[in-house]
Short mmCIF file of C-alpha atoms and ligand atoms in Angstrom, two decimals:
data_model
loop_
_atom_site.label_atom_id
_atom_site.label_comp_id
_atom_site.label_asym_id
_atom_site.label_seq_id
_atom_site.Cartn_x
_atom_site.Cartn_y
_atom_site.Cartn_z
CA MET A 1 -55.60 -17.79 95.80
CA GLN A 2 -55.17 -14.34 97.33
CA LEU A 3 -51.39 -14.60 97.23
CA LYS A 4 -51.17 -15.70 93.59
CA ASN A 5 -47.90 -14.58 91.96
CA LYS A 6 -46.70 -12.94 95.18
CA LYS A 7 -43.06 -13.62 95.97
CA ILE A 8 -42.46 -14.07 99.67
CA LEU A 9 -39.00 -14.50 101.17
CA VAL A 10 -39.36 -16.15 104.57
CA GLY A 11 -36.47 -15.55 106.98
CA ILE A 12 -36.28 -17.92 109.92
CA SER A 13 -34.15 -17.24 112.98
CA GLY A 14 -33.21 -19.48 115.90
CA SER A 15 -36.24 -19.98 118.09
CA ILE A 16 -38.32 -23.00 119.03
CA ALA A 17 -41.14 -21.36 117.03
CA ALA A 18 -39.10 -22.14 113.88
CA TYR A 19 -41.04 -25.41 113.58
CA LYS A 20 -44.20 -23.35 113.04
CA ALA A 21 -42.52 -21.56 110.14
CA ALA A 22 -42.70 -24.82 108.18
CA HIS A 23 -46.49 -24.75 108.48
CA LEU A 24 -46.48 -21.07 107.51
CA VAL A 25 -44.47 -21.78 104.36
CA ARG A 26 -47.02 -24.46 103.48
CA LEU A 27 -49.92 -22.02 103.99
CA PHE A 28 -48.26 -19.43 101.73
CA VAL A 29 -47.70 -22.00 98.98
CA LYS A 30 -51.29 -23.27 99.31
CA ASN A 31 -52.48 -19.70 98.84
CA GLY A 32 -50.62 -19.35 95.56
CA ALA A 33 -47.46 -17.54 96.69
CA GLN A 34 -43.96 -18.32 95.47
CA VAL A 35 -41.82 -18.87 98.54
CA LYS A 36 -38.08 -18.87 99.16
CA VAL A 37 -36.52 -19.42 102.58
CA VAL A 38 -33.37 -18.16 104.29
CA LEU A 39 -32.34 -19.51 107.68
CA THR A 40 -29.89 -18.20 110.24
CA PRO A 41 -27.27 -20.83 111.21
CA ASN A 42 -29.05 -21.23 114.60
CA ALA A 43 -32.42 -21.84 112.95
CA THR A 44 -31.08 -24.98 111.22
CA GLY A 45 -30.98 -26.58 114.69
CA PHE A 46 -34.75 -26.16 115.02
CA VAL A 47 -36.00 -26.93 111.53
CA THR A 48 -34.24 -28.64 108.64
CA PRO A 49 -33.56 -27.06 105.26
CA LEU A 50 -34.88 -30.28 103.67
CA THR A 51 -38.32 -29.83 105.28
CA LEU A 52 -38.45 -26.23 104.11
CA SER A 53 -37.19 -26.86 100.58
CA THR A 54 -39.77 -29.64 100.20
CA LEU A 55 -42.59 -27.38 101.39
CA SER A 56 -41.48 -24.25 99.54
CA LYS A 57 -40.53 -26.18 96.36
CA ASN A 58 -37.39 -24.03 96.20
CA PRO A 59 -33.80 -24.42 97.39
CA VAL A 60 -33.29 -23.14 100.94
CA HIS A 61 -30.31 -20.95 101.82
CA SER A 62 -28.56 -20.69 105.15
CA VAL A 63 -24.94 -19.79 104.46
CA LEU A 64 -23.37 -16.79 102.81
CA PHE A 65 -20.50 -18.87 101.55
CA ASN A 66 -20.30 -22.64 101.20
CA SER A 67 -16.70 -23.62 101.91
CA GLU A 68 -17.19 -27.14 100.45
CA THR A 69 -18.59 -26.14 97.07
CA GLY A 70 -17.01 -22.67 96.99
CA GLU A 71 -20.43 -21.24 96.16
CA TRP A 72 -21.62 -17.84 97.31
CA THR A 73 -25.30 -17.13 97.91
CA ASN A 74 -26.33 -13.94 96.20
CA HIS A 75 -28.24 -12.15 98.96
CA VAL A 76 -28.88 -9.13 96.74
CA GLU A 77 -30.62 -11.28 94.15
CA LEU A 78 -32.73 -12.98 96.82
CA ALA A 79 -33.66 -9.63 98.30
CA LEU A 80 -34.58 -8.13 94.92
CA TRP A 81 -36.65 -11.18 93.98
CA ALA A 82 -39.07 -10.72 96.87
CA ASP A 83 -42.27 -8.67 97.00
CA LEU A 84 -42.19 -9.14 100.75
CA MET A 85 -39.63 -10.35 103.26
CA LEU A 86 -41.20 -11.95 106.32
CA ILE A 87 -38.99 -12.84 109.26
CA ALA A 88 -40.80 -15.39 111.38
CA PRO A 89 -39.82 -16.27 114.00
CA LEU A 90 -37.70 -13.25 114.88
CA SER A 91 -35.42 -14.07 117.83
CA ALA A 92 -34.10 -11.43 120.24
CA SER A 93 -30.62 -11.89 118.86
CA THR A 94 -31.59 -11.44 115.19
CA LEU A 95 -33.78 -8.50 116.19
CA SER A 96 -30.87 -6.79 117.88
CA LYS A 97 -28.58 -7.37 114.90
CA MET A 98 -31.22 -6.05 112.50
CA ALA A 99 -31.70 -2.94 114.62
CA ASP A 100 -27.93 -2.44 114.63
CA GLY A 101 -27.40 -3.04 110.91
CA GLN A 102 -25.15 -6.06 111.49
CA SER A 103 -24.54 -8.47 108.65
CA ASP A 104 -22.82 -11.60 109.93
CA ASN A 105 -25.19 -14.12 108.33
CA LEU A 106 -27.21 -14.57 105.14
CA LEU A 107 -30.54 -13.57 106.65
CA LEU A 108 -29.08 -10.27 107.87
CA THR A 109 -27.29 -9.40 104.62
CA THR A 110 -30.49 -10.21 102.73
CA TYR A 111 -32.48 -7.99 105.09
CA LEU A 112 -30.06 -5.12 104.59
CA SER A 113 -30.29 -5.51 100.79
CA ALA A 114 -34.10 -5.76 100.71
CA LYS A 115 -35.93 -3.04 98.81
CA CYS A 116 -39.30 -4.70 99.43
CA PRO A 117 -41.37 -4.21 102.60
CA VAL A 118 -40.28 -6.28 105.61
CA ILE A 119 -42.60 -7.76 108.22
CA VAL A 120 -41.34 -9.47 111.37
CA ALA A 121 -43.04 -11.82 113.81
CA PRO A 122 -41.07 -11.92 117.10
CA ALA A 123 -40.93 -15.01 119.27
CA MET A 124 -39.37 -14.80 122.72
CA ASP A 125 -39.80 -15.77 126.28
CA LEU A 126 -42.11 -13.61 128.39
CA ASP A 127 -39.49 -11.51 130.17
CA MET A 128 -37.27 -11.17 127.13
CA TYR A 129 -40.19 -9.80 125.12
CA LYS A 130 -40.81 -7.17 127.80
CA HIS A 131 -37.18 -6.19 128.24
CA PRO A 132 -36.59 -2.48 127.51
CA SER A 133 -33.75 -3.23 125.08
CA VAL A 134 -35.97 -5.62 123.09
CA LEU A 135 -38.81 -3.08 123.07
CA ALA A 136 -36.36 -0.37 121.95
CA ASN A 137 -35.06 -2.60 119.15
CA LEU A 138 -38.61 -3.38 117.97
CA GLN A 139 -39.32 0.35 117.90
CA LYS A 140 -36.14 0.93 115.92
CA LEU A 141 -37.31 -1.62 113.36
CA ARG A 142 -40.68 0.12 113.12
CA ASP A 143 -38.97 3.50 112.74
CA ASN A 144 -36.98 2.03 109.86
CA GLY A 145 -40.24 1.20 108.08
CA ASN A 146 -40.65 -2.47 109.02
CA GLN A 147 -43.95 -3.85 110.28
CA VAL A 148 -44.18 -5.94 113.43
CA ILE A 149 -46.77 -8.68 114.00
CA PRO A 150 -47.07 -8.65 117.81
CA ALA A 151 -46.33 -11.83 119.69
CA GLU A 152 -49.34 -13.61 121.18
CA LYS A 153 -50.17 -14.81 124.69
CA GLY A 154 -50.02 -18.43 125.67
CA GLU A 155 -47.84 -21.21 126.97
CA LEU A 156 -44.15 -20.63 126.26
CA ALA A 157 -41.33 -23.12 125.71
CA SER A 158 -39.90 -22.16 129.12
CA GLY A 159 -43.07 -23.41 130.77
CA LEU A 160 -44.11 -19.86 131.62
CA ASP A 161 -47.38 -18.48 130.43
CA GLY A 162 -47.67 -15.02 128.89
CA GLU A 163 -46.90 -12.81 125.90
CA GLY A 164 -44.04 -13.86 123.64
CA ARG A 165 -45.31 -16.73 121.47
CA MET A 166 -44.88 -16.12 117.76
CA ALA A 167 -48.25 -15.24 116.22
CA GLU A 168 -50.01 -18.38 114.96
CA PRO A 169 -49.21 -19.14 111.27
CA GLU A 170 -52.89 -18.64 110.37
CA HIS A 171 -52.78 -15.15 111.92
CA ILE A 172 -49.55 -14.32 110.10
CA LEU A 173 -51.17 -15.50 106.86
CA GLU A 174 -54.10 -13.13 107.45
CA PHE A 175 -51.72 -10.26 108.21
CA VAL A 176 -49.79 -10.91 104.99
CA LYS A 177 -53.01 -11.18 102.95
CA ASP A 178 -54.21 -7.84 104.38
CA PHE A 179 -50.82 -6.34 103.67
CA PHE A 180 -51.00 -7.35 100.00
CA ALA A 181 -54.66 -6.31 99.74
CA GLY A 182 -53.64 -2.84 100.98
CA THR A 183 -51.06 -2.58 98.21
CA GLN A 184 -53.50 -3.56 95.46
CA THR A 185 -54.42 0.02 94.62
CA TRP A 186 -54.88 -0.86 90.92
CA ALA A 187 -56.92 -4.03 91.38
CA GLY A 188 -59.56 -4.32 88.64
CA LYS A 189 -57.91 -1.62 86.49
CA LYS A 190 -56.63 -2.22 82.99
CA VAL A 191 -53.48 -0.41 81.94
CA LEU A 192 -51.74 -0.32 78.58
CA ILE A 193 -48.10 0.74 78.40
CA THR A 194 -45.92 1.32 75.35
CA ALA A 195 -42.21 0.81 75.88
CA GLY A 196 -38.88 0.55 74.09
CA PRO A 197 -37.69 1.87 70.77
CA THR A 198 -39.21 1.17 67.38
CA TYR A 199 -37.21 -0.16 64.44
CA GLU A 200 -38.11 1.19 61.03
CA PRO A 201 -36.79 -1.16 58.32
CA ILE A 202 -34.71 0.20 55.43
CA ASP A 203 -34.20 -3.25 53.91
CA PRO A 204 -34.34 -6.79 55.39
CA VAL A 205 -31.12 -6.23 57.39
CA ARG A 206 -31.04 -2.53 58.23
CA TYR A 207 -33.28 -0.26 60.20
CA ILE A 208 -33.61 3.19 61.71
CA GLY A 209 -33.77 2.86 65.48
CA ASN A 210 -32.94 4.73 68.64
CA ARG A 211 -31.14 4.15 71.92
CA SER A 212 -34.19 3.48 74.11
CA SER A 213 -33.71 0.37 76.28
CA GLY A 214 -37.36 -0.05 77.25
CA LYS A 215 -36.40 0.00 80.94
CA MET A 216 -38.68 2.83 82.01
CA GLY A 217 -41.84 1.40 80.44
CA ILE A 218 -41.09 -2.13 81.65
CA HIS A 219 -40.52 -0.92 85.23
CA LEU A 220 -43.85 0.89 85.00
CA ALA A 221 -45.51 -2.35 83.85
CA ASP A 222 -43.99 -4.26 86.79
CA THR A 223 -44.93 -1.57 89.32
CA LEU A 224 -48.52 -1.52 88.14
CA ALA A 225 -48.76 -5.32 88.02
CA ALA A 226 -47.42 -5.42 91.59
CA ARG A 227 -50.25 -3.10 92.58
CA GLY A 228 -52.87 -5.36 91.05
CA ALA A 229 -53.42 -3.82 87.59
CA GLU A 230 -54.12 -5.97 84.55
CA VAL A 231 -51.24 -4.80 82.35
CA VAL A 232 -50.79 -4.97 78.59
CA LEU A 233 -47.25 -4.07 77.57
CA VAL A 234 -46.80 -3.15 73.91
CA CYS A 235 -43.06 -3.30 73.54
CA GLY A 236 -40.68 -2.41 70.76
CA PRO A 237 -37.42 -4.41 70.40
CA SER A 238 -36.00 -4.65 73.93
CA ARG A 239 -33.95 -7.35 75.58
CA ILE A 240 -35.32 -6.48 79.01
CA ARG A 241 -37.92 -8.87 80.40
CA GLN A 242 -40.73 -7.92 82.74
CA GLU A 243 -40.80 -9.57 86.18
CA TYR A 244 -44.51 -10.25 86.46
CA ASP A 245 -45.93 -13.25 84.60
CA SER A 246 -49.37 -11.63 84.75
CA ILE A 247 -48.27 -8.93 82.26
CA GLN A 248 -49.50 -9.54 78.71
CA ARG A 249 -46.57 -8.55 76.50
CA ILE A 250 -47.08 -7.81 72.82
CA ASP A 251 -43.78 -7.48 70.98
CA VAL A 252 -43.76 -5.18 67.98
CA GLU A 253 -41.09 -3.71 65.80
CA THR A 254 -42.30 -0.64 63.91
CA ALA A 255 -44.25 2.43 64.98
CA VAL A 256 -47.14 1.37 62.75
CA GLN A 257 -47.29 -2.08 64.41
CA MET A 258 -47.19 -0.37 67.82
CA PHE A 259 -49.97 1.98 66.75
CA GLU A 260 -52.12 -0.93 65.56
CA ALA A 261 -51.54 -2.93 68.76
CA VAL A 262 -52.50 0.09 70.88
CA THR A 263 -55.52 1.29 68.92
CA ALA A 264 -57.00 -2.22 68.86
CA ARG A 265 -56.98 -2.33 72.69
CA ALA A 266 -57.30 1.31 73.81
CA ALA A 267 -61.08 1.25 74.26
CA ASP A 268 -60.80 -1.31 77.08
CA MET A 269 -58.27 0.62 79.14
CA ASP A 270 -58.56 2.66 82.33
CA CYS A 271 -55.12 4.10 81.81
CA ILE A 272 -52.68 4.37 78.88
CA ILE A 273 -49.04 5.28 79.42
CA CYS A 274 -46.95 6.00 76.34
CA ALA A 275 -43.36 5.46 77.45
CA ALA A 276 -42.03 4.22 74.09
CA ALA A 277 -39.47 6.20 72.13
CA VAL A 278 -41.41 5.95 68.89
CA ALA A 279 -39.55 6.86 65.70
CA ASP A 280 -41.23 9.96 64.32
CA TYR A 281 -40.50 8.82 60.77
CA GLY A 282 -40.50 5.47 58.97
CA VAL A 283 -39.09 4.50 55.58
CA GLU A 284 -41.63 4.92 52.78
CA ASN A 285 -40.90 1.80 50.78
CA PRO A 286 -38.42 -0.45 52.56
CA ALA A 287 -36.41 -2.51 50.03
CA THR A 288 -37.44 -6.16 49.94
CA GLN A 289 -33.87 -7.25 49.09
CA LYS A 290 -30.68 -6.18 50.83
CA ILE A 291 -29.44 -2.91 49.31
CA LYS A 292 -26.02 -3.55 47.71
CA LYS A 293 -23.28 -1.00 47.83
CA ASP A 294 -22.27 -1.41 44.20
CA GLY A 295 -25.32 0.44 42.94
CA GLN A 296 -26.11 4.12 43.22
CA ILE A 297 -26.04 5.76 46.65
CA PRO A 298 -29.59 5.04 47.82
CA GLU A 299 -31.99 7.77 48.78
CA ILE A 300 -34.27 6.91 51.63
CA LYS A 301 -37.60 8.68 51.70
CA LEU A 302 -39.11 9.06 55.13
CA VAL A 303 -42.80 9.24 55.95
CA LYS A 304 -44.38 10.47 59.14
CA ASN A 305 -45.41 7.80 61.63
CA PRO A 306 -48.69 8.01 63.51
CA ASP A 307 -48.45 9.70 66.91
CA ILE A 308 -49.72 7.05 69.30
CA LEU A 309 -49.99 9.28 72.36
CA ALA A 310 -51.85 11.98 70.43
CA TRP A 311 -54.24 9.34 69.06
CA CYS A 312 -54.89 8.03 72.58
CA GLY A 313 -55.47 11.56 73.89
CA ALA A 314 -57.96 12.33 71.13
CA ASN A 315 -59.77 8.98 71.01
CA ARG A 316 -59.91 7.88 74.65
CA LYS A 317 -63.13 6.67 76.14
CA LYS A 318 -64.44 8.86 78.96
CA GLY A 319 -62.46 8.41 82.16
CA THR A 320 -59.35 6.84 80.63
CA ILE A 321 -56.18 8.43 82.00
CA VAL A 322 -53.59 9.18 79.31
CA ALA A 323 -49.95 9.80 80.21
CA GLY A 324 -46.87 10.43 78.12
CA PHE A 325 -43.22 11.38 78.32
CA ALA A 326 -41.24 14.30 77.00
CA LEU A 327 -37.51 14.31 76.50
CA GLU A 328 -36.31 17.87 76.17
CA THR A 329 -33.04 19.73 75.95
CA ASP A 330 -34.25 23.32 76.17
CA ASN A 331 -37.27 25.29 77.43
CA GLU A 332 -38.16 22.08 79.24
CA GLU A 333 -41.24 23.16 81.15
CA GLU A 334 -42.71 25.14 78.27
CA ASN A 335 -42.19 22.27 75.81
CA ALA A 336 -43.56 19.67 78.24
CA ARG A 337 -46.69 21.74 78.85
CA LYS A 338 -47.12 22.26 75.09
CA LYS A 339 -46.92 18.49 74.61
CA LEU A 340 -49.50 17.95 77.34
CA GLU A 341 -51.91 20.21 75.52
CA LYS A 342 -51.14 19.20 71.94
CA LYS A 343 -51.43 15.49 72.68
CA GLN A 344 -54.43 15.97 75.01
CA ALA A 345 -52.71 14.01 77.75
CA ASP A 346 -53.54 14.21 81.46
CA LEU A 347 -49.96 13.96 82.56
CA ILE A 348 -46.52 14.39 81.02
CA VAL A 349 -43.33 13.06 82.58
CA LEU A 350 -40.44 15.32 81.65
CA ASN A 351 -36.89 14.02 81.41
CA SER A 352 -34.40 16.73 80.78
CA LEU A 353 -31.30 15.68 78.89
CA ASN A 354 -29.52 18.47 80.76
CA ASP A 355 -29.65 16.50 84.00
CA PRO A 356 -26.61 14.25 84.47
CA GLY A 357 -27.69 10.63 85.06
CA ALA A 358 -30.99 11.02 83.17
CA GLY A 359 -31.93 9.70 79.75
CA PHE A 360 -32.05 6.67 77.49
CA GLU A 361 -29.26 4.28 78.41
CA SER A 362 -28.92 5.28 82.02
CA ASP A 363 -30.19 3.23 84.99
CA THR A 364 -31.27 6.40 86.68
CA ASN A 365 -33.59 9.21 85.73
CA LYS A 366 -34.62 12.62 86.95
CA ILE A 367 -38.16 13.66 86.26
CA THR A 368 -40.69 16.39 86.73
CA ILE A 369 -44.36 15.57 86.22
CA PHE A 370 -46.76 18.09 84.74
CA GLY A 371 -50.55 17.94 84.73
CA LYS A 372 -53.40 20.17 83.73
CA GLU A 373 -54.22 23.27 85.78
CA GLU A 374 -50.56 24.04 86.55
CA ARG A 375 -50.09 20.82 88.46
CA ARG A 376 -46.44 19.97 88.92
CA ALA A 377 -44.35 17.50 90.94
CA ASP A 378 -40.51 17.54 91.09
CA PHE A 379 -38.38 14.55 92.05
CA PRO A 380 -34.65 14.01 92.66
CA LEU A 381 -32.43 11.69 90.60
CA ALA A 382 -33.38 8.05 91.33
CA PRO A 383 -33.04 4.53 89.85
CA LYS A 384 -35.59 3.83 87.08
CA ASN A 385 -37.56 1.29 89.16
CA LYS A 386 -37.96 3.94 91.88
CA ILE A 387 -38.95 6.49 89.22
CA ALA A 388 -41.67 4.07 88.05
CA GLU A 389 -43.04 4.03 91.61
CA LEU A 390 -42.99 7.83 91.78
CA ILE A 391 -44.92 8.07 88.51
CA VAL A 392 -47.49 5.50 89.65
CA ASN A 393 -47.82 7.26 93.05
CA THR A 394 -48.49 10.53 91.22
CA LEU A 395 -51.11 8.89 88.98
CA GLU A 396 -52.80 7.53 92.11
CA LYS A 397 -52.65 10.87 93.90
CA TRP A 398 -53.92 12.96 91.00
CA PHE A 399 -56.45 10.65 89.39
CA ILE A 400 -57.37 7.61 91.45
CA GLN A 401 -57.91 8.63 95.07
N1 CTP B 501 -45.09 9.35 71.06
C1 CTP B 501 -45.95 8.45 70.49
N2 CTP B 501 -45.94 8.27 69.14
C2 CTP B 501 -45.10 8.94 68.36
C3 CTP B 501 -44.18 9.85 68.94
C4 CTP B 501 -44.20 10.04 70.29
O1 CTP B 501 -46.73 7.83 71.22
N3 CTP B 501 -45.10 8.72 67.06
C5 CTP B 501 -45.15 9.59 72.50
C6 CTP B 501 -43.98 9.09 73.28
O2 CTP B 501 -44.21 7.77 73.73
C7 CTP B 501 -43.91 10.07 74.43
C8 CTP B 501 -44.46 11.36 73.84
O3 CTP B 501 -45.16 10.97 72.69
O4 CTP B 501 -44.81 9.71 75.45
C9 CTP B 501 -43.44 12.40 73.49
O5 CTP B 501 -42.64 12.03 72.47
P1 CTP B 501 -41.51 13.00 71.86
O6 CTP B 501 -40.81 12.24 70.82
O7 CTP B 501 -40.68 13.54 72.95
O8 CTP B 501 -42.35 14.16 71.28
P2 CTP B 501 -42.73 14.48 69.83
O9 CTP B 501 -44.19 14.63 69.79
O10 CTP B 501 -42.13 13.53 68.88
O11 CTP B 501 -42.09 15.90 69.63
P3 CTP B 501 -40.54 16.32 69.37
O12 CTP B 501 -39.79 15.13 68.88
O13 CTP B 501 -40.68 17.40 68.41
O14 CTP B 501 -40.04 16.82 70.70
#
């Protein structure tokens, strides 16, 4: 099951090879992938949505807007769902529209919204496939970061014999498996991530908390799971869900519970990333009954919480990578480097509260990463899921390769 948990969005355009796409969808499903299908309006003449929905076990989409039901297909959601978009067969017409950035059908709008890698498998007649404008469009697609599975030689629908047949479904399957294998840079590695805020109870209804959403840590968990890591996510109260079912999520509330969940598992880990906004102080003796306002003004005594990152830095087994975050408002670099040393971490991700668009409740972040021996990497403002990729890329570059 080499494609287990992989989400593949298959785009089918109008070509006689569309019938082979049905077999391809079946192969993906048999290999453990989750498959969704989008068709161009022309493709529905070659293969029926019913065949494809039966094989993919998911609804099939072919129109942007259904005038009968008044429903709109959310192409952005489809595009974001996928780990990979595969367009097979790719007709000359869809190719040209993709190269031009046109968006007059669902497949094209989905393609333009896709953040995941895109692979295409062209299918054309011999002379079309060799035409300079087709070759130029294929090159344009490659230049835009898409991968092309070359057409194969053989008998064509026109009766001619030559290059232009869509690659056989078995060959496309192998290409896709190799593609995913190449992205599995964390296969066999165990990673523990802390995320979210902690809540420190004052009484059964009140707590001391903070504004952390958990987004950064959860995106890191998803990014690492996508790259093959076995991920344990120790998460404070956060409404955000991870995308990958393979992630083991342990929900905790207080800093002490987070500390216990981490220390019990740390010895097994190849990498520990502390992204949680842990409350530095908890309440010494939380009241067991709700504190009433008719009594004396209560005094709350705080006690220091354990520092999870510092514990991980000091108690790691040999070879475990330890990474943390620093949120600073002044002397950013100096404070981040101090934290790196004090907590014996290998890497500190600095968020400066001085940067507009960075911080707790924002969807974006701006980071600088510091490592030992004056290592430093600066990045521009980016969405938090992109930031997670940048952090994981840096971990790979500095510690794994
Ligand atoms: N951290 C932790 N446990 C704590 C406090 C912090 O694991 N009890 C981790 C955070 O997850 C983060 C890093 O330590 O990775 C930095 O936390 P931060 O609160 O910025 O630093 P502090 O050590 O608390 O220092 P200060 O608040 O004085 O800046």
